[in-house]
Amino acid sequence: MSTPRTSAEVCGMGHSMKRKEDPRFIRGKGNYVDDIQLPGMLHMDIVRSPYAHAKIRSINAERALKIPGVLAVITGETLAKYNLHWMPTLMSDTQMVLPTEKVMYQAQEVAAVIATDRYVAADGVEAVEVEYDPLPVVVDPFKALDPSAPILRTDKKDKKDNRIFHWQAGDRAATDKAFAEADVVVAQDMYLPRIHVASIETCGCVADFDRVNGKLTVYMTTQAPHAVRTVFALVAGHVGLSEEKIRIVSPDIGGGFGGKVPVYPGYVIAVAASVVIGKPVKWVEDRMENLQADSFARDYHIHAELAATKDGTMKALRIKTLADHGYADAAANPSKFPAGLFSICTGSYDLKNAFAEVDGVYTNKAPGGIAYRCSFRVTEAVHCIERITDVLAQELKMDPAELRMKNFIPPEKFPYKSALGWEYDSGNYPAALRKAMDIVGYEALRKEQAEKRARGELMGIGISSFTEIVGAGPSKQFDILGLKMFDSCEIRVHPTGKAMARFGTKSQGQGHETTYAQIVAEELGIPAAHVQVEEGDTDTAPYGLGTYASRSTPTAGAAGAMAARKIREKAKKIAAHLLECLPDDLVWEPGKFTVKGAPSRSKTIQEIALAAYTNHPQGMEAGLEAVSYYDPPNLTFPFGSYIAVVDIDRGTGAVKVRRFVAVDDCGNIINPMIVDGQIHGGLAMGLAPALLEEISYDEDGNITGGSFMDYLLPTAMETPSWETAKTVTPSPHHPFGAKGVGESATVGAPPAIANAVVDALSHVGVRHVDIPVTPEKVWRLLKEKGLSE
Ligand code: CDP
């Protein structure tokens, strides 16, 4: 067994004197959690486990409590007195807040130190002495299912193995039959490694319990403030925290990407500390705590099979997957979808038969499975179908573009019912791929590739024609912990014709302030500059499920349009009263109602707004406001075709993405510049796992990729100049024809790059390479194939 690190090493900490000069602790001035300073505020830091699996023999806080300024050391025993040492996860599993018996992953929270100063709290952490008795560690999910594997969740008395769930979709018998009858069958194992959102801002909160009026305010880095409020009320109701006395404020967030949806132990401990001590308590993770203990995604081991005829017509898809969730199922999936929306894995292809199954498994790793810039496992699904499609092309010696064109769902077949049960709203896949091929100059590139190959140079072209599934979701299928996944907007038009629009979502940098104002402006004719957009404060915003999985435009954006339309209906009645005509005699043009056939007789929305408070019709309520809780009738299905061109250095194995063309279709676009920003950022976040990022573990559960020294983020050096373009296929059911877009590029880019790398090496028999395609991995392949220089 390798030597575990100390708690301080796990957290990336040295001595406090050194830390005081550490740039990680220099604060900016903004509206972030870490900028919040409250009178009398205390600070919290966390003792973390150096072991991945161990019994806690003892925790000795004596030395820590002697440090001037250290006020308290909170352990699992402390929380157990209030029954707050365990909490539910969003998937109705349970997760420790602080342990009373054993730790289950390296960097797990073991105790918390509360002090008057942040650095003193860190000194306290180093002074807490914990004795552990190491237990056998399970890091491999395949081994975790072996009958001889130790059962990890000993807290669950009836648990006899390490399986969390088995999920399946599709018709197994029909799929097996189609496979038996097929001319060609290809199969491929692939692994999508554990990765981390690595947002600029780590997680943190300021919990502020006001003893005088019994109200708890928590400023926290959350993407879903309302859901958190309800969870806090349900979990801590028995200690007096009632929902009307809880206010969650999510100020500016420095990136979330799904990682800030779950409730992490640190939040709960800070709240408990504030309630008990009666003072505000701030907790902000440092970078390594963030990288090692929360916000993990992917970790899917996939076995995919695709059956086809000799001419390349796809017949059936069969997938078996093992999902490593770490020690708790703390994914942020909708309740009915333990494997997220993985069943979008038939992708853009007209596949009549499909069967997919996923088994969730416990291991000694931090809880994972968050929807990292993806709609609950769509990234895994897209990678799988786009990779296996290329494997089939290679087997059939067909051009991958031709194979895709042959199998795309034809545009006239929409709305299209997929073999795994989704109704795709709209799409035109051939148009997107054709456009990408034209922009990149596909035929010329294939010629160039052939010439280069003849000269011994390695160049590859990779395609990904993905279908997304976003906008969770219709309440008949979608809920989180029972809360239906609608979203909301409340608009108030003030007497001077200016408006306030509040939403149940929460931007983390996606520009909702701009695009939501545009939606209201478009619907009501009030200039966008006069629409104040607010989100993230549960005391003011209407209830909503938050922002993740590109759901904001399909849900809250739609609610914005619907609320504005309600206001327009009322405005019409007020205009008719002012113009002394019937409402039906009025026509709407942006910003005013005009009497049909009398263009000089009109009332602007501003005049109507004033009348709503000064001269409204008798019998009508005064005011001009409306709220909409929008329950989408279906999800939206954005799509795109991406083409990557890579060159591989035969000396080092380094992959250079020379060109990357991204054609996206998100239906009608609200703001082209914001959409392009989303695509550019998403592409960089797609290139990252394709080439660089992986959180890995050794066999003792030590994290071997837990700092930015090992976990490599993309920089300008690795990213090419993205070439973006659009096609527009509106959603037929969304109020203004839009689909979500925020995650498309993160979902679509990795298989394009992986396919390009395999394409560069296909002539020597390489059929697959797992991401991240690191220089080392490629170099080993080149060596194996006799291609290295
Ligand atoms: O939920 P999230 O905000 O991450 O994702 P989204 O709904 O895809 O929106 C991302 C940003 O792009 C928002 O500011 C949207 O309003 C904007 N957008 C747009 O301008 N047009 C679209 N068709 C879709 C999104």
Short mmCIF file of N, CA and C and ligand atoms in Angstrom, two decimals, residues 223 373 470 505-516 518-519 535 546-555 557 638 665-676 678 734 736-744, ligand 1:
data_model
loop_
_atom_site.label_atom_id
_atom_site.label_comp_id
_atom_site.label_asym_id
_atom_site.label_seq_id
_atom_site.Cartn_x
_atom_site.Cartn_y
_atom_site.Cartn_z
N GLN A 223 -26.26 26.61 -8.40
CA GLN A 223 -26.96 26.78 -9.67
C GLN A 223 -28.46 26.59 -9.49
N ARG A 373 -21.54 20.32 -17.90
CA ARG A 373 -21.90 21.01 -19.14
C ARG A 373 -22.54 20.03 -20.12
N VAL A 470 -32.05 18.69 -24.61
CA VAL A 470 -31.97 19.65 -23.50
C VAL A 470 -33.32 20.30 -23.20
N THR A 505 -34.19 30.56 -12.74
CA THR A 505 -32.90 29.99 -13.13
C THR A 505 -31.76 30.80 -12.49
N LYS A 506 -30.52 30.50 -12.84
CA LYS A 506 -29.40 31.24 -12.26
C LYS A 506 -28.20 31.20 -13.20
N SER A 507 -27.91 32.34 -13.80
CA SER A 507 -26.78 32.42 -14.73
C SER A 507 -25.46 32.24 -14.00
N GLN A 508 -24.55 31.57 -14.66
CA GLN A 508 -23.18 31.46 -14.12
C GLN A 508 -22.19 32.07 -15.09
N GLY A 509 -22.70 32.96 -15.93
CA GLY A 509 -21.86 33.58 -16.94
C GLY A 509 -22.40 33.39 -18.34
N GLN A 510 -23.61 32.81 -18.45
CA GLN A 510 -24.19 32.56 -19.77
C GLN A 510 -24.85 33.80 -20.37
N GLY A 511 -24.94 34.88 -19.62
CA GLY A 511 -25.49 36.12 -20.16
C GLY A 511 -27.00 36.22 -20.10
N HIS A 512 -27.62 35.58 -19.11
CA HIS A 512 -29.09 35.66 -19.00
C HIS A 512 -29.57 37.10 -18.88
N GLU A 513 -28.76 37.95 -18.22
CA GLU A 513 -29.18 39.34 -18.02
C GLU A 513 -29.45 39.98 -19.38
N THR A 514 -28.67 39.59 -20.37
CA THR A 514 -28.81 40.15 -21.72
C THR A 514 -29.94 39.47 -22.48
N THR A 515 -29.89 38.15 -22.53
CA THR A 515 -30.84 37.44 -23.42
C THR A 515 -32.26 37.44 -22.86
N TYR A 516 -32.41 37.31 -21.54
CA TYR A 516 -33.76 37.36 -20.96
C TYR A 516 -34.38 38.75 -21.20
N GLN A 518 -33.76 40.62 -23.66
CA GLN A 518 -34.14 40.64 -25.08
C GLN A 518 -35.49 39.94 -25.30
N ILE A 519 -35.70 38.83 -24.60
CA ILE A 519 -36.96 38.09 -24.77
C ILE A 519 -38.13 38.98 -24.36
N GLU A 535 -32.07 37.08 -10.88
CA GLU A 535 -32.17 35.64 -10.60
C GLU A 535 -31.41 35.37 -9.31
N GLY A 546 -33.57 25.97 -11.51
CA GLY A 546 -32.19 26.40 -11.67
C GLY A 546 -31.62 26.19 -13.06
N THR A 547 -30.35 26.54 -13.18
CA THR A 547 -29.69 26.50 -14.50
C THR A 547 -28.62 25.44 -14.56
N TYR A 548 -28.80 24.50 -15.43
CA TYR A 548 -27.82 23.45 -15.75
C TYR A 548 -28.41 22.71 -16.94
N ALA A 549 -27.57 21.92 -17.59
CA ALA A 549 -28.06 21.07 -18.68
C ALA A 549 -28.76 21.88 -19.79
N SER A 550 -28.28 23.09 -20.01
CA SER A 550 -28.83 23.96 -21.08
C SER A 550 -30.35 24.03 -21.03
N ARG A 551 -30.88 24.14 -19.81
CA ARG A 551 -32.34 24.13 -19.70
C ARG A 551 -32.94 25.52 -19.65
N SER A 552 -32.11 26.56 -19.50
CA SER A 552 -32.66 27.88 -19.22
C SER A 552 -33.52 28.42 -20.36
N THR A 553 -33.01 28.37 -21.57
CA THR A 553 -33.79 28.91 -22.69
C THR A 553 -35.05 28.08 -22.94
N PRO A 554 -34.94 26.75 -22.98
CA PRO A 554 -36.15 25.97 -23.22
C PRO A 554 -37.20 26.09 -22.11
N THR A 555 -36.79 26.39 -20.86
CA THR A 555 -37.79 26.43 -19.77
C THR A 555 -38.04 27.87 -19.32
N GLY A 557 -36.63 30.71 -20.31
CA GLY A 557 -36.76 31.62 -21.46
C GLY A 557 -38.17 31.57 -22.01
N PRO A 638 -31.29 20.20 -29.91
CA PRO A 638 -30.32 20.89 -30.75
C PRO A 638 -29.38 19.87 -31.39
N ASP A 665 -26.90 24.04 -34.58
CA ASP A 665 -28.29 24.42 -34.81
C ASP A 665 -29.01 24.40 -33.47
N CYS A 666 -29.37 25.59 -32.97
CA CYS A 666 -30.11 25.65 -31.70
C CYS A 666 -31.45 26.34 -31.95
N GLY A 667 -32.00 26.10 -33.13
CA GLY A 667 -33.27 26.71 -33.46
C GLY A 667 -33.10 28.22 -33.60
N ASN A 668 -34.17 28.96 -33.30
CA ASN A 668 -34.06 30.42 -33.39
C ASN A 668 -33.12 30.93 -32.31
N ILE A 669 -32.29 31.88 -32.72
CA ILE A 669 -31.26 32.38 -31.81
C ILE A 669 -31.71 33.70 -31.20
N ILE A 670 -31.55 33.84 -29.88
CA ILE A 670 -31.91 35.11 -29.23
C ILE A 670 -30.79 36.12 -29.47
N ASN A 671 -29.55 35.70 -29.21
CA ASN A 671 -28.43 36.63 -29.30
C ASN A 671 -27.23 35.91 -29.92
N PRO A 672 -26.94 36.21 -31.19
CA PRO A 672 -25.88 35.47 -31.90
C PRO A 672 -24.52 35.57 -31.23
N MET A 673 -24.24 36.74 -30.63
CA MET A 673 -22.91 36.88 -30.03
C MET A 673 -22.78 36.00 -28.78
N ILE A 674 -23.85 35.96 -28.01
CA ILE A 674 -23.82 35.11 -26.80
C ILE A 674 -23.75 33.64 -27.21
N VAL A 675 -24.49 33.28 -28.24
CA VAL A 675 -24.46 31.88 -28.69
C VAL A 675 -23.04 31.53 -29.16
N ASP A 676 -22.41 32.41 -29.89
CA ASP A 676 -21.05 32.13 -30.34
C ASP A 676 -20.10 32.01 -29.15
N GLN A 678 -20.94 30.96 -26.21
CA GLN A 678 -21.22 29.64 -25.62
C GLN A 678 -20.51 28.54 -26.40
N HIS A 734 -41.47 25.18 -28.79
CA HIS A 734 -41.00 26.26 -27.92
C HIS A 734 -41.68 27.56 -28.34
N PHE A 736 -40.86 30.56 -28.84
CA PHE A 736 -40.29 31.33 -29.95
C PHE A 736 -39.25 30.50 -30.73
N GLY A 737 -39.45 29.20 -30.72
CA GLY A 737 -38.69 28.33 -31.63
C GLY A 737 -37.25 28.10 -31.26
N ALA A 738 -36.87 28.41 -30.00
CA ALA A 738 -35.46 28.26 -29.61
C ALA A 738 -35.21 26.90 -29.00
N LYS A 739 -33.97 26.46 -29.07
CA LYS A 739 -33.51 25.28 -28.34
C LYS A 739 -32.32 25.74 -27.49
N GLY A 740 -31.92 24.95 -26.50
CA GLY A 740 -30.75 25.31 -25.69
C GLY A 740 -29.47 25.17 -26.49
N VAL A 741 -28.39 25.78 -26.00
CA VAL A 741 -27.14 25.70 -26.76
C VAL A 741 -25.89 25.58 -25.88
N GLY A 742 -26.04 25.91 -24.60
CA GLY A 742 -24.86 26.09 -23.74
C GLY A 742 -23.88 24.94 -23.73
N GLU A 743 -24.38 23.73 -23.89
CA GLU A 743 -23.48 22.59 -23.74
C GLU A 743 -23.15 21.89 -25.05
N SER A 744 -23.81 22.33 -26.14
CA SER A 744 -23.67 21.59 -27.41
C SER A 744 -22.21 21.29 -27.75
O1 CDP B 1 -29.16 26.85 -19.19
P1 CDP B 1 -28.08 27.65 -19.86
O2 CDP B 1 -28.24 29.13 -19.72
O3 CDP B 1 -26.72 27.18 -19.52
O4 CDP B 1 -28.15 27.27 -21.42
P2 CDP B 1 -28.94 27.83 -22.67
O5 CDP B 1 -30.39 27.85 -22.46
O6 CDP B 1 -28.43 27.01 -23.79
O7 CDP B 1 -28.47 29.33 -22.84
C1 CDP B 1 -27.14 29.78 -22.88
C2 CDP B 1 -27.13 31.24 -23.33
O8 CDP B 1 -27.35 31.28 -24.74
C3 CDP B 1 -28.26 32.05 -22.69
O9 CDP B 1 -27.86 33.38 -22.47
C4 CDP B 1 -29.33 31.97 -23.75
O10 CDP B 1 -30.31 32.93 -23.63
C5 CDP B 1 -28.51 32.04 -25.05
N1 CDP B 1 -29.24 31.40 -26.17
C6 CDP B 1 -29.60 32.12 -27.28
O11 CDP B 1 -29.27 33.31 -27.38
N2 CDP B 1 -30.33 31.53 -28.29
C7 CDP B 1 -30.66 30.21 -28.22
N3 CDP B 1 -31.37 29.62 -29.18
C8 CDP B 1 -30.26 29.44 -27.10
C9 CDP B 1 -29.56 30.07 -26.08
#
